[in-house]
Coordinates of C-alpha atoms in Angstrom, one line a residue:
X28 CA -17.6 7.7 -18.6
X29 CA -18.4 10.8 -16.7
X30 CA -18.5 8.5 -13.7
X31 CA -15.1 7.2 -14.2
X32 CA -13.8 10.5 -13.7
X33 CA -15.8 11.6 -10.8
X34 CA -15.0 8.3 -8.9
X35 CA -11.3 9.3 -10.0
X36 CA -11.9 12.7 -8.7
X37 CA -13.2 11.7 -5.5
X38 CA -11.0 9.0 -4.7
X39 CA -8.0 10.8 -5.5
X40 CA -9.5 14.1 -3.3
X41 CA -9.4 11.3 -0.3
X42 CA -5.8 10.5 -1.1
X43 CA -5.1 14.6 -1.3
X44 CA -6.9 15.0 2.2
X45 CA -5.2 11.9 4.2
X46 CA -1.5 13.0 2.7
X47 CA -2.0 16.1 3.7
X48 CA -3.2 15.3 7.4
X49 CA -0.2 12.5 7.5
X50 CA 2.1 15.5 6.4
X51 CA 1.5 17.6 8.5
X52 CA 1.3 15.4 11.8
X53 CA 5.0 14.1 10.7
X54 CA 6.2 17.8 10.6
X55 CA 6.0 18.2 13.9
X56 CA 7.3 14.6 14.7
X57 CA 9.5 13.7 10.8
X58 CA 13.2 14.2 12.8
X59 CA 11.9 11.4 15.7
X60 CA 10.3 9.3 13.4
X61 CA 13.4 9.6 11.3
X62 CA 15.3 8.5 13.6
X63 CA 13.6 5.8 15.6
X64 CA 13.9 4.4 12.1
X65 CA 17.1 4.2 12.0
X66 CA 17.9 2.8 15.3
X67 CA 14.9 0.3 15.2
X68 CA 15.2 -1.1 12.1
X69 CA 15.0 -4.1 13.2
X70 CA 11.0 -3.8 14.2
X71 CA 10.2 -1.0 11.4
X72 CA 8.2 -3.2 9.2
X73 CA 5.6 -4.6 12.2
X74 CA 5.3 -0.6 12.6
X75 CA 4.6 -0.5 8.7
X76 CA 2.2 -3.5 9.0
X77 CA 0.3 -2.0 11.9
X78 CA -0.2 1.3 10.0
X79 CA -0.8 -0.4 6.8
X80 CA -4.3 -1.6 7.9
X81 CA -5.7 1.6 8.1
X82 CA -8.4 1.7 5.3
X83 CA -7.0 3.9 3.4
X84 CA -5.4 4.1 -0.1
X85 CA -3.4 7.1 0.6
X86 CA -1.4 5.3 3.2
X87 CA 0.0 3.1 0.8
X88 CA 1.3 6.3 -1.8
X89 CA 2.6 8.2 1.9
X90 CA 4.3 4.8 2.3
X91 CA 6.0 5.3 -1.2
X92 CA 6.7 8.8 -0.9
X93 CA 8.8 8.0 2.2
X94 CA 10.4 5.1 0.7
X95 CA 11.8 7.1 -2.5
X96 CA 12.5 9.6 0.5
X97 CA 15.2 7.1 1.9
X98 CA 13.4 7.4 5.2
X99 CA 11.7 3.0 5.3
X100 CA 13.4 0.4 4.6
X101 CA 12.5 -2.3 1.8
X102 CA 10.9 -4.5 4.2
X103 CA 9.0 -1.9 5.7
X104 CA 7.2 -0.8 2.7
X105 CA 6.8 -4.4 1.9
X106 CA 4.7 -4.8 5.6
X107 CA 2.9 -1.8 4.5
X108 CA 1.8 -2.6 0.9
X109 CA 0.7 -6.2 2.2
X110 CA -1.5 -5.3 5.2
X111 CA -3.2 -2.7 3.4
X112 CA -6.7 -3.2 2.4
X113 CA -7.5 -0.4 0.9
X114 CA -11.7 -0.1 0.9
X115 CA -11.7 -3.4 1.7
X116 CA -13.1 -3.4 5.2
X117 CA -15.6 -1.1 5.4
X118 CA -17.0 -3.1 2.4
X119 CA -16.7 -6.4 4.9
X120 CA -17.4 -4.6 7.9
X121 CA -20.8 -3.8 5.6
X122 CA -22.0 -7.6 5.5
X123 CA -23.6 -9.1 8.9
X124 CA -22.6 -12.7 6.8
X125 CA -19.4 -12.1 6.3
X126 CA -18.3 -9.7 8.9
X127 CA -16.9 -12.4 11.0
X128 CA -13.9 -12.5 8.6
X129 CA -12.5 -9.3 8.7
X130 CA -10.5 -9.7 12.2
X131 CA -9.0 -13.2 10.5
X132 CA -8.2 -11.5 7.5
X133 CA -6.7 -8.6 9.5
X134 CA -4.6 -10.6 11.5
X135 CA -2.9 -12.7 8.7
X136 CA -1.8 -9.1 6.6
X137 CA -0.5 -8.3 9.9
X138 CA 1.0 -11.0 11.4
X139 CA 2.5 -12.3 8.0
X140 CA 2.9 -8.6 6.9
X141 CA 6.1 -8.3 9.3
X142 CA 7.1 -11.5 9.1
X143 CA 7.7 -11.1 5.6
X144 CA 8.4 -7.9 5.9
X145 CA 12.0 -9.1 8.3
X146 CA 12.7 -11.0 5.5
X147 CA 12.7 -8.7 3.1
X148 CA 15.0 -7.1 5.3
X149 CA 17.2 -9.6 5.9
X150 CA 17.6 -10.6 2.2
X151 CA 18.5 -6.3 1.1
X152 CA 20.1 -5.6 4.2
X153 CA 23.7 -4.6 1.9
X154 CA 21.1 -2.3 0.4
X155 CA 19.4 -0.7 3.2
X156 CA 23.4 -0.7 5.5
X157 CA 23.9 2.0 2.0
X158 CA 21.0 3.8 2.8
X159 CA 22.0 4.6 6.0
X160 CA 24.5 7.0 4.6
X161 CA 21.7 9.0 2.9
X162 CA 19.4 9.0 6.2
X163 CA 22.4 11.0 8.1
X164 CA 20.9 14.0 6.9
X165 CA 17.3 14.5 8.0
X166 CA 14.9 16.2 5.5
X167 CA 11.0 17.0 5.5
X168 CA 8.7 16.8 2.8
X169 CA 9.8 18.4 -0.4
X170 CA 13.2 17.7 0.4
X171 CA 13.9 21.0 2.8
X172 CA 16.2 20.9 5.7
X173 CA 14.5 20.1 9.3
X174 CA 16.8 21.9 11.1
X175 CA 17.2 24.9 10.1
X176 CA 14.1 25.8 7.9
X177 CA 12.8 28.5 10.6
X178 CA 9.2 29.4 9.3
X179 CA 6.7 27.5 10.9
X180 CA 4.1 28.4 8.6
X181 CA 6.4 26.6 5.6
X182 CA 7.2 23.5 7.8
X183 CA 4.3 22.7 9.0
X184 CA 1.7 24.1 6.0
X185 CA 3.4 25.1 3.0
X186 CA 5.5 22.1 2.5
X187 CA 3.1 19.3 3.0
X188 CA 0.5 21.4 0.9
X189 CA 2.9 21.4 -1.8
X190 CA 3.9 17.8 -1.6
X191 CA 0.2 16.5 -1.2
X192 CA -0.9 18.5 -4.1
X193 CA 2.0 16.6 -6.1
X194 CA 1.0 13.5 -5.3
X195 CA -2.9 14.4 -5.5
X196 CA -1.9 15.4 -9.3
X197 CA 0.1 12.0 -9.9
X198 CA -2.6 9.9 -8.5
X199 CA -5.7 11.6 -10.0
X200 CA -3.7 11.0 -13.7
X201 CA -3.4 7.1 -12.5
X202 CA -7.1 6.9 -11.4
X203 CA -8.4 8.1 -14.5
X204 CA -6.0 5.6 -16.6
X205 CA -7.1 2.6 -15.2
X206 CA -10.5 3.7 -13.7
X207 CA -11.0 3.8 -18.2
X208 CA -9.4 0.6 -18.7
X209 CA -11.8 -1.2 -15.8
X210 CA -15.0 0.9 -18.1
X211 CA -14.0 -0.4 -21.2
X212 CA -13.0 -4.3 -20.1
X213 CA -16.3 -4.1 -17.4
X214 CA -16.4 -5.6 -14.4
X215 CA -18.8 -8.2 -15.2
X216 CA -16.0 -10.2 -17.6
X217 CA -13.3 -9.4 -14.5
X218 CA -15.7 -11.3 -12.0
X219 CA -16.1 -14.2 -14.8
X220 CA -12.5 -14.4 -14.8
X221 CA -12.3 -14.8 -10.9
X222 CA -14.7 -17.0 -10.5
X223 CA -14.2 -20.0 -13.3
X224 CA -12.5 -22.3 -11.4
X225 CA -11.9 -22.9 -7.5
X226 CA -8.8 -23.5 -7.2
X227 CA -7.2 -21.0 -9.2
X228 CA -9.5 -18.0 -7.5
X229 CA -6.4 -17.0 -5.1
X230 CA -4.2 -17.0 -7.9
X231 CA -6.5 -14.7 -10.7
X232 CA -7.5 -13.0 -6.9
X233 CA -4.2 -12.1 -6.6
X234 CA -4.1 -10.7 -10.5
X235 CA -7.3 -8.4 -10.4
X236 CA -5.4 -7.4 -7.0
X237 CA -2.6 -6.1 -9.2
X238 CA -4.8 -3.4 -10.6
X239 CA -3.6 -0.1 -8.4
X240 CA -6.9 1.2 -8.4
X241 CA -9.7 0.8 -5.8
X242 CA -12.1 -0.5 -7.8
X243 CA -9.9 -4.0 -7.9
X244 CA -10.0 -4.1 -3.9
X245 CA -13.8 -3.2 -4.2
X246 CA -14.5 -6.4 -6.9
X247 CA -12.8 -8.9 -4.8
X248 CA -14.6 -7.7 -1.6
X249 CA -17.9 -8.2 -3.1
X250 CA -17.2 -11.1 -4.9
X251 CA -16.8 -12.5 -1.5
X252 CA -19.4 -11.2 0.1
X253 CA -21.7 -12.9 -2.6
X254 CA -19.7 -16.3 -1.8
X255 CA -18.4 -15.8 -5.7
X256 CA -14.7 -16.8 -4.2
X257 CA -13.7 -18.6 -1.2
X258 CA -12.1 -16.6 1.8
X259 CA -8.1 -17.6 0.3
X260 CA -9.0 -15.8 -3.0
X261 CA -9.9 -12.7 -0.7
X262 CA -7.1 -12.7 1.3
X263 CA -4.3 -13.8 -2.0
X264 CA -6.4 -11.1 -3.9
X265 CA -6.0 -8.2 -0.6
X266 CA -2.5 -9.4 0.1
X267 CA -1.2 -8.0 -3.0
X268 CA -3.6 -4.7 -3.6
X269 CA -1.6 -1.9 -2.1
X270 CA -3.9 0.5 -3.8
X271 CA -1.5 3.2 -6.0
X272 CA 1.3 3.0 -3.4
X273 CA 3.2 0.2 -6.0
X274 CA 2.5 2.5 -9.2
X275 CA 3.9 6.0 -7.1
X276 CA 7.2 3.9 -7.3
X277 CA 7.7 4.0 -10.6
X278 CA 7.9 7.8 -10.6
X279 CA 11.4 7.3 -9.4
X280 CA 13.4 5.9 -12.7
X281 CA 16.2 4.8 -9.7
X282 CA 13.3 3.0 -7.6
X283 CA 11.7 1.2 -10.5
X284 CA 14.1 -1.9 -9.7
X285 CA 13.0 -2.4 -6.4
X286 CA 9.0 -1.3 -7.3
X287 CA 9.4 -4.6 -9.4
X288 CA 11.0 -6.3 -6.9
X289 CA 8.2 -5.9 -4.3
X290 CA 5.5 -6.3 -6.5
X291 CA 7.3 -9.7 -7.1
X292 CA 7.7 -10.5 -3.7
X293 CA 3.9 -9.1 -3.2
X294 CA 2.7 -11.8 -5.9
X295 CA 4.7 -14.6 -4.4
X296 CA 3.6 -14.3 -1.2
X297 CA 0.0 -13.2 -1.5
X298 CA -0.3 -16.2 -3.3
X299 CA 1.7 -18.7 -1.1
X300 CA -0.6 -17.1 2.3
X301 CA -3.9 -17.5 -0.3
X302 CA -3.4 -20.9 -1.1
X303 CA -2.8 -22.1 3.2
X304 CA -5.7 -20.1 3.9
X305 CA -7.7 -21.7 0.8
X306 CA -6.8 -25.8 1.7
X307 CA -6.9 -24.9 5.5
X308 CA -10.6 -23.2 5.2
X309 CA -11.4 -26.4 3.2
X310 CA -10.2 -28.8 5.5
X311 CA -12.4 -27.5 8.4
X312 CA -15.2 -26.7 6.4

């Protein structure tokens, strides 16, 4: 148990440290970014995707942040969520076998990342043409006016400390609730579960990928590496793991609609890419 909450510790210091960096870079560039939003909309969520395969968990709960923020769009975060792969690749990158699949399974969460991404745009645009309203007004992190906060020191330090430490709390209190319910069920009854039958791997994949915690991202990748699942189940199961990004929704009671509607959208579409890449891998293997 006392490892459950170190890991939680330690993966939640990593979220702290790569918020905090994130925060303080868009500091010095929010108002721009802010507003190259708004007038690009239009290509925002192959930006999201793009950034979204960083491996890193904490991109995923910056992603939120700025969503409840009004400063992304739907289909942005959506582009985000699903290229992310959390520790996924440097568990891949890891392998000399399997190594050779992590560009391939980069490209699809990009590529299809953006693509679903402008759709999700294109089905809420009513809802993010009423945003717009809100994004008139440009505000940094913790909600405090660009223009005219003067201090330097609080722009650019203070008030990405603060909001970091916020989100370091939330996320360490999320790591340590299901980081317990992974102990207590055990890992070794989740990989029996993923790998009873083929053809339902992407599917269950996609269900242990629900799990915001690392540990799910972590599973699937080395059930893949020891050829437990086929490569569909890896990418259905990575398609859909957006790390704690989905759960920092839910913070918001006005944002917990739409945090079901992605993680909807997330399942449908994690599974419909899993399945192609499952029957085409089998066909030309």
């Amino acid at each position: 148990m006392l490892d459950v909450l170190l890991d939680a510790l330690f993966d939640s210091l990593k979220v702290l440290l790569i918020a905090f960096l994130l925060y303080v870079l868009l500091s010095f560039i929010e108002e721009k970014i802010s507003k190259l939003l708004e007038k690009n909309k239009k290509v925002s969520p192959l930006i999201g995707s793009l950034f979204g395969v960083i491996p890193q968990c904490g991109i995923s709960v910056v992603a939120s942040d700025l969503y409840l923020e009004n400063k992304i769009t739907l289909g942005t975060i959506f582009a985000i969520f699903f290229a992310c792969s959390d520790e996924a690749l440097p568990i891949l990158f890891s392998s000399t076998n399997k190594i050779i699949y992590a560009i391939p399974l980069l490209l699809i969460k990009v590529v299809f990342g953006f693509i679903f991404g402008f759709i999700v745009d294109f089905l809420f645009r009513k809802k993010e043409l009423d945003k717009e309203l809100e994004l008139d007004h440009h505000h940094g992190c913790c909600s405090h006016d660009i223009v005219n906060d003067e201090s330097k020191l609080h722009k650019h330090l203070l008030h990405p400390l603060i909001h970091s430490l916020k989100i370091f709390l939330y996320v360490l209190i999320i790591n340590i609730i299901f980081g317990i319910i992974i102990y207590f069920i055990g890992e070794d009854k989740i990989s029996l579960f993923l790998t009873g039958v083929k053809w339902l791997t992407p599917f269950l994949s996609s269900l242990i990928g629900m799990i915001p915690n690392c540990a799910s991202s972590v599973l699937i990748s080395e059930l893949f590496i020891t050829s437990a699942i086929p490569f569909g189940a890896l990418v259905s199961g990575l398609s859909i793991n957006a790390g704690l990004g989905i759960i920092y929704l839910f913070k918001d009671k006005n944002k917990i609609k739409d945090a079901l509607y992605i993680e909807l959208m997330l399942l449908i579409a994690s599974n419909f890419i899993g399945y192609i890449t499952l029957i085409i891998t089998e066909v030309i293997m």
